Coordinates of C-alpha atoms in Angstrom, one line a residue:
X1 CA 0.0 0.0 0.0
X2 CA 1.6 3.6 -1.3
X3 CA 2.1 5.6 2.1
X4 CA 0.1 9.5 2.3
X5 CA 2.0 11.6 0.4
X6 CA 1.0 15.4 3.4
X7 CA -0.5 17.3 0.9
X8 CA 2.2 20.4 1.9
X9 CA 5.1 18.0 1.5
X10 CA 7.0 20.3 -0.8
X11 CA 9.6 22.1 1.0
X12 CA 9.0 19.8 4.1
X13 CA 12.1 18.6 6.1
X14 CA 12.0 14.6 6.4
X15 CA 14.6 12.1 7.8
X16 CA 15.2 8.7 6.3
X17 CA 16.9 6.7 8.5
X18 CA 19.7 8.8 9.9
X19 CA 20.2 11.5 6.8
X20 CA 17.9 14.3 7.0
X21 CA 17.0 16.9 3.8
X22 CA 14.2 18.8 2.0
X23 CA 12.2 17.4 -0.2
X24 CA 12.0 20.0 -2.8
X25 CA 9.8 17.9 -6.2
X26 CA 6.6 15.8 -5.3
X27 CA 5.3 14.2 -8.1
X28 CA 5.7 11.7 -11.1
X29 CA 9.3 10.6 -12.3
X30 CA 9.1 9.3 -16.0
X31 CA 9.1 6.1 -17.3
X32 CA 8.4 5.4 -14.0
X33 CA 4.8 5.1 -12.1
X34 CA 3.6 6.2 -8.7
X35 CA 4.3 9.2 -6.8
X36 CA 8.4 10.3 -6.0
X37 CA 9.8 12.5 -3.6
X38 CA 12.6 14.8 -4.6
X39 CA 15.3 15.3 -1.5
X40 CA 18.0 17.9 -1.4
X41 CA 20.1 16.2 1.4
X42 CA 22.2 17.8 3.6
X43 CA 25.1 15.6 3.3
X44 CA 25.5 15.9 -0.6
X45 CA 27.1 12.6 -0.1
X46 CA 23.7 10.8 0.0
X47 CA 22.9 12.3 -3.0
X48 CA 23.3 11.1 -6.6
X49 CA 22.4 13.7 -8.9
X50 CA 21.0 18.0 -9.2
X51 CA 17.7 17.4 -9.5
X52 CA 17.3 16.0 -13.0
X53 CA 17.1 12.5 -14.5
X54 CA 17.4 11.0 -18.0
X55 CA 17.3 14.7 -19.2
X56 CA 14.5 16.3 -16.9
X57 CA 15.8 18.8 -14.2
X58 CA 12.8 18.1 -11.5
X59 CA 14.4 20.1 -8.9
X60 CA 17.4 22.1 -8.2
X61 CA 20.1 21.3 -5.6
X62 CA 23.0 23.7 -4.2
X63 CA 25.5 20.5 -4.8
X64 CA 25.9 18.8 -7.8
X65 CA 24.9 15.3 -6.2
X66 CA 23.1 16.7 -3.6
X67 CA 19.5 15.5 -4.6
X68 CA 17.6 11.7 -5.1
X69 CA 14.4 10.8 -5.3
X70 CA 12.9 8.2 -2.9
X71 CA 9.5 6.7 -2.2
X72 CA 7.0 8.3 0.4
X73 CA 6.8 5.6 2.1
X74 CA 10.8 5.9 3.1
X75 CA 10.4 9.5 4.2
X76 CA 9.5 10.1 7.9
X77 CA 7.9 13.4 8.0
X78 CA 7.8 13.6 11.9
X79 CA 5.4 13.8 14.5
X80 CA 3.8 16.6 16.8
X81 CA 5.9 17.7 19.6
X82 CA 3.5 16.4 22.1
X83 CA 4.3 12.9 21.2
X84 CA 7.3 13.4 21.0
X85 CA 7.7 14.1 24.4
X86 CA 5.4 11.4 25.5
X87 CA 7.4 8.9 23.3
X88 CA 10.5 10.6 25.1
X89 CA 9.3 10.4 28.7
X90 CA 7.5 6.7 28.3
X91 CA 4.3 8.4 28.9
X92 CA 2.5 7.8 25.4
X93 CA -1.4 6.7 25.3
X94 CA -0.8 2.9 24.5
X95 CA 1.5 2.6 27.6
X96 CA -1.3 4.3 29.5
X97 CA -4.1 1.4 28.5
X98 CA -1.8 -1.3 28.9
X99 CA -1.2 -0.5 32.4
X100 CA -4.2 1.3 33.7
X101 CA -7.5 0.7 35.7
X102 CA -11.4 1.4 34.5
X103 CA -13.4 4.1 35.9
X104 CA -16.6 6.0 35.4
X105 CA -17.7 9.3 35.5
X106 CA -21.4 10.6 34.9
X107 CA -22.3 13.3 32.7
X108 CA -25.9 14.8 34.2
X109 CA -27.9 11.3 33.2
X110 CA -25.5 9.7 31.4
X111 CA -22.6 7.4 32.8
X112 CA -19.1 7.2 30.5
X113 CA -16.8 4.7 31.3
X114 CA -12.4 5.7 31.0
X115 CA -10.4 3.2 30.4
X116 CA -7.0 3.5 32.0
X117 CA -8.5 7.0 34.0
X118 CA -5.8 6.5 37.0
X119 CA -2.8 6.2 34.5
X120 CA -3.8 8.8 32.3
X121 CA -4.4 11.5 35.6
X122 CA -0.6 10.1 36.6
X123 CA 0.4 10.7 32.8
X124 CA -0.8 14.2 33.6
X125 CA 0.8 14.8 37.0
X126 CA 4.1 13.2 35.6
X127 CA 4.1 16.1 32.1
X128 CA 3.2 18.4 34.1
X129 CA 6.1 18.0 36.4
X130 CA 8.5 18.8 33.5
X131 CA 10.4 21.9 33.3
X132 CA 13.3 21.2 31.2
X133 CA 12.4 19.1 28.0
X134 CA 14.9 17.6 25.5
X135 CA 13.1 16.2 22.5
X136 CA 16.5 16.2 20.4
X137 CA 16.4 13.9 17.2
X138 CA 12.9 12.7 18.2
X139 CA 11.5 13.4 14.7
X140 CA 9.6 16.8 15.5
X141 CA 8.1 18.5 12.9
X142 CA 4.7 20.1 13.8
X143 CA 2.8 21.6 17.0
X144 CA 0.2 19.6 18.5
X145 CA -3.3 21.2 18.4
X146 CA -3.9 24.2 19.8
X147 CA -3.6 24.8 23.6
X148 CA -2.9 20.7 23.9
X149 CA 0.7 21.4 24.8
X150 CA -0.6 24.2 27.1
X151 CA -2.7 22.4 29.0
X152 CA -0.4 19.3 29.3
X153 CA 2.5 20.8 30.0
X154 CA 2.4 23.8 32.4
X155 CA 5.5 24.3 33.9
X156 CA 8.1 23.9 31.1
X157 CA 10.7 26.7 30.9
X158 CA 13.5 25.1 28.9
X159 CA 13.4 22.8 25.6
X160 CA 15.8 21.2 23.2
X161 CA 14.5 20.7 19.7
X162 CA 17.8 20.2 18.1
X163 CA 18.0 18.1 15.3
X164 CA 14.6 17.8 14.5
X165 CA 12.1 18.3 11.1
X166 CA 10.9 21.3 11.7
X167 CA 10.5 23.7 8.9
X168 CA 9.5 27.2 9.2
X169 CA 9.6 29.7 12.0
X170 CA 6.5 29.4 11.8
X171 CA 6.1 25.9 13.8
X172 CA 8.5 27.3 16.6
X173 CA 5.9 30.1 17.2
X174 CA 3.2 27.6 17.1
X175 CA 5.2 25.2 19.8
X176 CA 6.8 28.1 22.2
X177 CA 3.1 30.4 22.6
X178 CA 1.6 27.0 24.3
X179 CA 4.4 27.5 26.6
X180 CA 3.6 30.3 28.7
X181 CA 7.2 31.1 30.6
X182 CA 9.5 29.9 27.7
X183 CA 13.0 30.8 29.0
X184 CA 15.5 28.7 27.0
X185 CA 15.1 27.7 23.5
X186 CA 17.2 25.4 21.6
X187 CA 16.2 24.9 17.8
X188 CA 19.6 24.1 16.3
X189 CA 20.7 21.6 13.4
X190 CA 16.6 22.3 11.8
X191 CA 17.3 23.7 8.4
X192 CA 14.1 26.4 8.3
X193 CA 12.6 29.2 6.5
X194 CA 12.3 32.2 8.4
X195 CA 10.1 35.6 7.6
X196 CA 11.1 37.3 5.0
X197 CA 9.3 40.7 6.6
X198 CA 8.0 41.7 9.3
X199 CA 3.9 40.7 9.5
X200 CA 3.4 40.2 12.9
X201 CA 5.1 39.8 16.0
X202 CA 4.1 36.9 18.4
X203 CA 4.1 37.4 21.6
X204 CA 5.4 33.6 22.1
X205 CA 8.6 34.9 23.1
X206 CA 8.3 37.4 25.7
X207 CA 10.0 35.2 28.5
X208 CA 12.7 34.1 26.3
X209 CA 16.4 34.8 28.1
X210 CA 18.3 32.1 25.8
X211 CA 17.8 31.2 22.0
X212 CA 20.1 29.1 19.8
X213 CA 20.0 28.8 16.6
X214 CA 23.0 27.1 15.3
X215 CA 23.4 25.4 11.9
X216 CA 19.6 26.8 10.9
X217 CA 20.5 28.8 7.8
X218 CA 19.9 32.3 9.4
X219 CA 20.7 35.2 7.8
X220 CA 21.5 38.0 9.9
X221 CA 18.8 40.5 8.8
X222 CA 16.0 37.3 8.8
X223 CA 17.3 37.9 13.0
X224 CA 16.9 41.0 13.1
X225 CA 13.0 40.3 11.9
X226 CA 12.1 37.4 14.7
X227 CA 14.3 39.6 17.3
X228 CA 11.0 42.0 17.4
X229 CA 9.7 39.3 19.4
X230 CA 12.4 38.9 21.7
X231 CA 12.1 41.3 24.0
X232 CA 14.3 40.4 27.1
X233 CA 16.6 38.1 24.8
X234 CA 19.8 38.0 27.0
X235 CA 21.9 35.0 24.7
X236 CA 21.5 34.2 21.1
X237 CA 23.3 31.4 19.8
X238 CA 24.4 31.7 15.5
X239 CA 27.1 29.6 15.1
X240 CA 27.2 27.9 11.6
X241 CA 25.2 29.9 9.5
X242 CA 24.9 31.5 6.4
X243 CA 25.9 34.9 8.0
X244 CA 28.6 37.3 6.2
X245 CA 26.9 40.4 6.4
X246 CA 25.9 42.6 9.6
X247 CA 23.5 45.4 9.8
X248 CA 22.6 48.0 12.6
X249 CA 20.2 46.0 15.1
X250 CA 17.6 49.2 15.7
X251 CA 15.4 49.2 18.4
X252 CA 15.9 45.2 18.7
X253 CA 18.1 42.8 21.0
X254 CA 19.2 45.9 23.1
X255 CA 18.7 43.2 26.2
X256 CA 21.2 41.2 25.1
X257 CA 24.8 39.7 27.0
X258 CA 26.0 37.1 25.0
X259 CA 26.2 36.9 21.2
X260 CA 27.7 33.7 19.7
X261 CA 28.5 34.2 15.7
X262 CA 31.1 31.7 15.6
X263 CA 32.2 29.8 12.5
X264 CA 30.0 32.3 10.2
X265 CA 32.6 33.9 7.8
X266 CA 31.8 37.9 8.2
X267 CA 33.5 39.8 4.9
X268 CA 35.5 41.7 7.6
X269 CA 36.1 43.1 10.6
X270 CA 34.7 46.2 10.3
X271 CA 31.3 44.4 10.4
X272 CA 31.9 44.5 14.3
X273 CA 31.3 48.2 14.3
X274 CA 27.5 47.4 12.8
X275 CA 26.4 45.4 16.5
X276 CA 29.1 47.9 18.5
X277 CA 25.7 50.0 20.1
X278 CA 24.7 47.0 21.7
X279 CA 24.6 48.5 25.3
X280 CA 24.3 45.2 27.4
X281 CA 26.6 43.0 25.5
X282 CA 29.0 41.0 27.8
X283 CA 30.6 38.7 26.3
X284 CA 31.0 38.1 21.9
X285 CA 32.3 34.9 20.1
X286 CA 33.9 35.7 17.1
X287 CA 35.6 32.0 16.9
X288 CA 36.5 31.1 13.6
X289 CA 34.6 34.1 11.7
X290 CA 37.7 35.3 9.2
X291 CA 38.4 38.1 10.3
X292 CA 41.6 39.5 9.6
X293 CA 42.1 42.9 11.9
X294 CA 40.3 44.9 14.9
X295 CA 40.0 48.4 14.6
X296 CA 38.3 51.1 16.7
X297 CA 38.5 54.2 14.8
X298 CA 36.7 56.9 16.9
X299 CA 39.4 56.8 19.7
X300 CA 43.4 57.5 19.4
X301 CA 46.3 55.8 21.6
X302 CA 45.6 55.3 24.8
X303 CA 42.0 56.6 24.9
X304 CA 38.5 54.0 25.3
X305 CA 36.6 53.9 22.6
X306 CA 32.8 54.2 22.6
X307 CA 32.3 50.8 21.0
X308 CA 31.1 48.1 23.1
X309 CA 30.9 49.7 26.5
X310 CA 30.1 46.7 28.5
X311 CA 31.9 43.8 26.5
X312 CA 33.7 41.9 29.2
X313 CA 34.6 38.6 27.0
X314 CA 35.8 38.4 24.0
X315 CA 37.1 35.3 21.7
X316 CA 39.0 35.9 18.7
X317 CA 40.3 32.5 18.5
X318 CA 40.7 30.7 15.2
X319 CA 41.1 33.4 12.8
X320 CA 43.2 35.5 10.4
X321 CA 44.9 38.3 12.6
X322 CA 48.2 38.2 11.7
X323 CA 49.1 41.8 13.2
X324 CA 49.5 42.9 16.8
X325 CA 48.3 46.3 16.2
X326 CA 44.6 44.2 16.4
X327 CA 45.9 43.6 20.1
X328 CA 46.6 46.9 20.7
X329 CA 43.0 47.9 19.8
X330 CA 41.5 45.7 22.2
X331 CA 43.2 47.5 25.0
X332 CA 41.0 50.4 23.7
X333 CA 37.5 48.6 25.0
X334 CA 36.5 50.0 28.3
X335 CA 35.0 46.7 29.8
X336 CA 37.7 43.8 28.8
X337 CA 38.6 41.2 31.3
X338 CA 39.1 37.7 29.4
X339 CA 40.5 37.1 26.0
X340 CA 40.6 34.1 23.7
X341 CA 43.1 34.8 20.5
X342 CA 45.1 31.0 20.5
X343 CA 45.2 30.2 16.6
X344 CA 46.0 33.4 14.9
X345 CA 48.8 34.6 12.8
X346 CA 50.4 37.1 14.7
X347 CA 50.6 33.8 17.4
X348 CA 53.3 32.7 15.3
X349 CA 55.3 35.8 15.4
X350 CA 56.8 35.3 18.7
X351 CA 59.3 31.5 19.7
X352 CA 58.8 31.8 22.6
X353 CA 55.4 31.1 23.9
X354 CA 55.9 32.2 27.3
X355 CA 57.4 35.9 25.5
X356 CA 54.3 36.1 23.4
X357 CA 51.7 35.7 26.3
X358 CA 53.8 38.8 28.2
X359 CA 53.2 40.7 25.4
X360 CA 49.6 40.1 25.2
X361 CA 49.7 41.0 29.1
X362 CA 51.6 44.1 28.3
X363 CA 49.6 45.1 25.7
X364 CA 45.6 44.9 27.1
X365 CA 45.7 46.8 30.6
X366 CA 42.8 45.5 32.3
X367 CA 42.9 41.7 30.8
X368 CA 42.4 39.4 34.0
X369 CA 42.1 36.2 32.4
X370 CA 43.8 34.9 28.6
X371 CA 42.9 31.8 27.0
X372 CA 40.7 30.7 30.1
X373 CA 43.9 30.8 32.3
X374 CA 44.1 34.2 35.0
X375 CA 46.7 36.7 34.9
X376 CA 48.1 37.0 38.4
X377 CA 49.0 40.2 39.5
X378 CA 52.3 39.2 39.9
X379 CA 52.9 38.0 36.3
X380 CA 51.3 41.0 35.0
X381 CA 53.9 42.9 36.7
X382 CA 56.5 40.9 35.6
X383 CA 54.9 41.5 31.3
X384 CA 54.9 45.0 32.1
X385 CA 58.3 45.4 33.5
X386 CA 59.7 43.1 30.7
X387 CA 57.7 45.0 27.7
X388 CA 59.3 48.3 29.2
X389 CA 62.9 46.7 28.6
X390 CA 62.3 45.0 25.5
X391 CA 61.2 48.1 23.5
X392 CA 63.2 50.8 26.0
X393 CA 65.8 50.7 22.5
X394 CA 62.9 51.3 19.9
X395 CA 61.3 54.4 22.7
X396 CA 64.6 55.9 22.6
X397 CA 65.7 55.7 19.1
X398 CA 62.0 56.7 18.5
X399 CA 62.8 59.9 20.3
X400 CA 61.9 58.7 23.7
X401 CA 63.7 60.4 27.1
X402 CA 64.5 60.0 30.7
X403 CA 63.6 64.1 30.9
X404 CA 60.0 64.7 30.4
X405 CA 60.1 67.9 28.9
X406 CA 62.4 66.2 26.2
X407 CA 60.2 63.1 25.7
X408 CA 58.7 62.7 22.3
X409 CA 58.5 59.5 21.2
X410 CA 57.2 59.2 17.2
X411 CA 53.7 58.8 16.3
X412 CA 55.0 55.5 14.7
X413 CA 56.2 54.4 18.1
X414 CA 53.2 55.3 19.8
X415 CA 51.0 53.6 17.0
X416 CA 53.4 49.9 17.5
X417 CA 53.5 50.8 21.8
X418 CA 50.4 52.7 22.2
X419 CA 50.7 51.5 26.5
X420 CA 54.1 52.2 26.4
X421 CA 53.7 56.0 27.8
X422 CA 51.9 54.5 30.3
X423 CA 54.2 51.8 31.8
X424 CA 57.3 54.6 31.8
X425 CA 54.9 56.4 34.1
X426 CA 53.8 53.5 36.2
X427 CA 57.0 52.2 36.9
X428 CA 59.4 54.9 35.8
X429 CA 61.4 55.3 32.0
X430 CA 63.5 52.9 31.8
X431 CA 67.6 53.1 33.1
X432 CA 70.2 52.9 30.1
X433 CA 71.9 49.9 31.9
X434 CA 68.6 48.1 31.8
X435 CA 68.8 48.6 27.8
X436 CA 72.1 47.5 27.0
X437 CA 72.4 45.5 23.9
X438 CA 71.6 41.8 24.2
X439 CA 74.6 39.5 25.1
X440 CA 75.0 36.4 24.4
X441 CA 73.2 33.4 26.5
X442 CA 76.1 32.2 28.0
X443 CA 75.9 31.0 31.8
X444 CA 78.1 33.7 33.2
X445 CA 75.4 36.3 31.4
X446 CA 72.7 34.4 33.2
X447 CA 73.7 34.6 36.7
X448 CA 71.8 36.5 39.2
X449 CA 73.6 37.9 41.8
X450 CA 71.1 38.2 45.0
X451 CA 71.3 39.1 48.4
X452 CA 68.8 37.2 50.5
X453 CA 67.8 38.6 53.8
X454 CA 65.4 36.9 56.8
X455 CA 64.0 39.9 57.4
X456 CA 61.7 38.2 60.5
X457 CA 65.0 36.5 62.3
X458 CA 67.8 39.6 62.5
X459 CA 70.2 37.0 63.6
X460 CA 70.3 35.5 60.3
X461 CA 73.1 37.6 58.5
X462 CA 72.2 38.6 54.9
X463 CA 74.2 36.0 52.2
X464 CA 74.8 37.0 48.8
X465 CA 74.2 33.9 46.0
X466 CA 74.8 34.1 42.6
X467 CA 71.8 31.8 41.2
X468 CA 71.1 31.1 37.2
X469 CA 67.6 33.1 35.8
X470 CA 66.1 30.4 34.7
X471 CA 66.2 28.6 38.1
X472 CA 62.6 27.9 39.1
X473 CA 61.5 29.0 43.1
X474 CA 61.0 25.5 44.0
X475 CA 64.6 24.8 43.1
X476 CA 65.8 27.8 45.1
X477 CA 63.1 26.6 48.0
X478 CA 65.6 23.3 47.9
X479 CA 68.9 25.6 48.4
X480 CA 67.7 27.5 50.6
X481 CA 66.8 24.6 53.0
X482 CA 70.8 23.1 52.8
X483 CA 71.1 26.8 54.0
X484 CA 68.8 27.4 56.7
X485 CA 67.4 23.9 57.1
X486 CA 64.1 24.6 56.9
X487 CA 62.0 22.7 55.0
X488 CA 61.3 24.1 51.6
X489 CA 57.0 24.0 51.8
X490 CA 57.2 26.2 55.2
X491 CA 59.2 28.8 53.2
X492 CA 57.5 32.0 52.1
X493 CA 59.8 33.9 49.5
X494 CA 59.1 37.5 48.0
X495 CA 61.8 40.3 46.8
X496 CA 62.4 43.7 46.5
X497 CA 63.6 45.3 43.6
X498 CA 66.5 47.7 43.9
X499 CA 64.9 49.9 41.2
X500 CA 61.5 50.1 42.9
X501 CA 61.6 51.0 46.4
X502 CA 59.1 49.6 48.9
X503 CA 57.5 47.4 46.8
X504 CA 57.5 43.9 47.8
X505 CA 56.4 41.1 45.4
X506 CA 55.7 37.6 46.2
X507 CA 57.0 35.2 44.3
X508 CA 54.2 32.6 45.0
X509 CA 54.6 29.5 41.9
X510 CA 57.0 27.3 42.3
X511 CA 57.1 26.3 38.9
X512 CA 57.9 29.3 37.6
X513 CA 61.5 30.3 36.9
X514 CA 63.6 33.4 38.4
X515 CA 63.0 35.9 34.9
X516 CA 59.4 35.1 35.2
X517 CA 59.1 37.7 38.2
X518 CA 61.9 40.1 36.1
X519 CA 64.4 39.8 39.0
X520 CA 67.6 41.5 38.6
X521 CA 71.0 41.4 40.0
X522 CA 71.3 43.7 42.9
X523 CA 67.5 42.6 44.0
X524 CA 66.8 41.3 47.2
X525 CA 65.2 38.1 48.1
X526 CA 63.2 38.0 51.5
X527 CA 62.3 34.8 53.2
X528 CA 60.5 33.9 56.1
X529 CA 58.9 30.7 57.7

């Protein structure tokens, strides 16, 4: 028997066995008899043809062998989402009469008898009990009827209809305004149309804090239309769409914190400045989206820029920056505290790894934590201190100088070092035998020569060592035991510089070496126990 071909097949999504497409021709293939179904799939790999056959183009497809037609009756065109939560939760009718009691109720003079009455009041108690619903991959493709879902399940607030066979915007509406407080939404992986303009806006939405809608085939200005119904939207989810182009978002999405366009490829980074208004925006994932440079333009070196005012996260990661003047822009938004960049050209530009996160440090004043790991103050100290001595040649040469009324370091310097103004006056201009020219890395050139002090047992008499850079604090934890013969874990060591007076820093990892916390010869270390 030939299955029901729904007469508004065309354009529906359907899954056959574990490919999913669009069937996109619904009609008669000649020589051939019966009714065919003509699927775009989404892996063009299930495919075996455009659209045509023996000479007849009966659809089109975006990939060569992207299209085939099958049977109706191999097509699974989904069910409502009622059942599929039902089916989901083991709470479907059939279940219900297998396992439930008789029971009569009377209707003014007339006496009706419900089968299975005490399961299907359990059934209700149990759906209504839900309030975070995942329905992912279970075949979703329509509403049930109106106010069902409503009535049956009250309390939801979050559902996951990922993966599903749903095909317009359309059917979301029709699901999400039976569900009355709607505050997370997930509708990613379901290849949709969305509105075109904007009719109408549903009120389905009002509650909604938290929307994804990865891998749908959104276009950036088709969000902009549904985000008139998103009035307190706080995260959107984008990532895997069809989105290159940004515009202005007017009057819309002016709730939101989080905005994930990851792995879209935007036509360039000035398409940042288009969503820069955004006034509660937190945090912006920019993960593999091509971009190639950052640039605020309405503020010079050293000044904020009016861009983003409240972005506190930002990840750059995966992309095409190959310059650090991008890193010295970031250091113009007001609000940054974390940064993701691993991946990116200008990654490469530096051997050393541990050099090229100091310079990162150095370059973004307020950054607290950098690809997820936190920036101790200690170790930002040690970036800027470090950053003031690479580049004290370049400031100088540049036209940079100990006397501030002679101190006018080149706009190109400034442009390269825009911070670099500001560490000379945080920790002073840099000393001409701190900038002597590199010497080779032999040991002797690596010594430190320290003094360390007890500064908590005056009886202990100050003892000068001569200890290699790179040694790390445990190590020096171990000498100074055979020194004092205390056992390294109850030591406490900091130092004190002999270019900063009264400032004391603790050098508190033990993994870390001796030039991670830029001590000098002539510094003093402190212990105590």
């Amino acid at each position: 028997m030939a299955a029901a071909v729904p007469p508004d097949a065309l354009g529906r999504r359907v899954a056959c066995g574990t490919d999913y497409g669009t069937v996109r021709y619904v009609g008669s293939v000649s020589p051939t008899a019966g009714i065919w179904l003509g699927v775009e799939w989404d892996d063009p790999q299930r495919g075996k043809h455009d659209g045509s056959y023996e000479g007849t183009q009966y659809f089109k497809c975006r990939h060569p062998k992207g299209g085939s037609f099958i049977r109706p009756n191999k097509a699974n065109f989904g069910v409502d989402f009622l059942t599929a939560v039902k089916d989901r939760y083991g709470l479907n009718d059939k279940q219900d009469a297998q396992c439930g009691t008789g029971d009569t109720v009377v209707f003014g003079t007339k006496t009706v008898e419900f089968v299975g009455m005490d399961s299907v009041a359990e059934q209700q108690r149990q759906l209504n009990k839900l309030v975070d619903i995942s329905v992912r991959e279970c075949a979703v493709s329509h509403a049930a009827q109106e106010e069902e879902i409503s009535r049956t399940c009250a309390n939801m607030r979050h559902i996951n209809l990922s993966k599903n066979l749903i095909s317009s915007w359309e059917t979301v509406i029709a699901i999400a305004s039976q569900v009355q407080n709607l505050e997370t939404l997930n509708v990613s992986e379901n290849k949709m149309r969305f509105p075109s303009t904007s009719t109408f806006t549903s009120s389905a939405f009002s509650n909604l804090k938290i929307l994804a809608l990865n891998q749908t085939e959104i276009t950036w200005t088709e969000v902009l239309l549904c985000a008139q119904g998103w009035p307190v939207l706080e995260e959107l989810y984008l990532s895997s769409n069809s989105i290159t182009v940004l515009e202005r978002p007017d009057n819309v999405l002016q709730t939101l914190k989080l905005l994930d366009l990851s792995d879209n490829q935007l036509l360039d980074g000035n398409q940042l400045h288009l969503i820069a208004q955004l006034p509660r925006l937190e945090q912006l994932i920019l993960r593999n989206t091509g971009i190639s440079s950052i640039h605020f333009p309405d503020a010079g070196f050293g000044c904020k820029t009016k861009m983003f005012p409240s972005l506190k996260r930002l990840a750059i990661n995966e992309n095409k920056i190959s310059q650090w003047s991008s890193i010295n822009e970031l250091d113009k938004l007001p609000s940054l505290r974390a940064l993701q960049c691993n991946n990116n050209p200008f990654m490469n530009t530096e051997k050393n790894p541990e050099t090229l996160i100091q310079l990162i440090i150095a370059k973004i004043s307020q950054l607290e934590v950098l690809n997820n790991c936190e920036i101790l103050p200690a170790e930002r100290r040690g970036a800027e201190l470090d950053y003031r001595k690479i580049f004290g040649k370049d400031w100088l040469e540049a036209g940079g100088h100990w006397n501030p009324e002679k101190n006018k370091p080149s706009e190109e310097f400034l442009a390269a070092h825009p911070r670099y103004p500001i560490l000379c006056l945080k920790y002073g201009a840099p000393e001409e035998g701190e900038l002597k020219r590199q010497q080779p890395l032999t040991l002797k050139n690596q010594l430190l020569t320290l003094t360390i002090k007890c500064p908590e047992k005056p009886e202990q008499k100050p003892v000068e060592k001569k200890l290699p850079e790179s040694m790390t604090i445990q190590k020096v934890k171990g000498l100074l035991y055979r020194l004092f013969k205390i056992p390294g874990s109850d030591l406490k060591l900091s130092y004190k510089s002999s270019k900063l007076e009264g400032k004391e820093v603790e050098l508190d990892n033990d993994l870390k070496p001796l030039q991670f916390y830029s001590i000098e010869s002539g510094d003093c270390v402190l212990v105590r126990w």
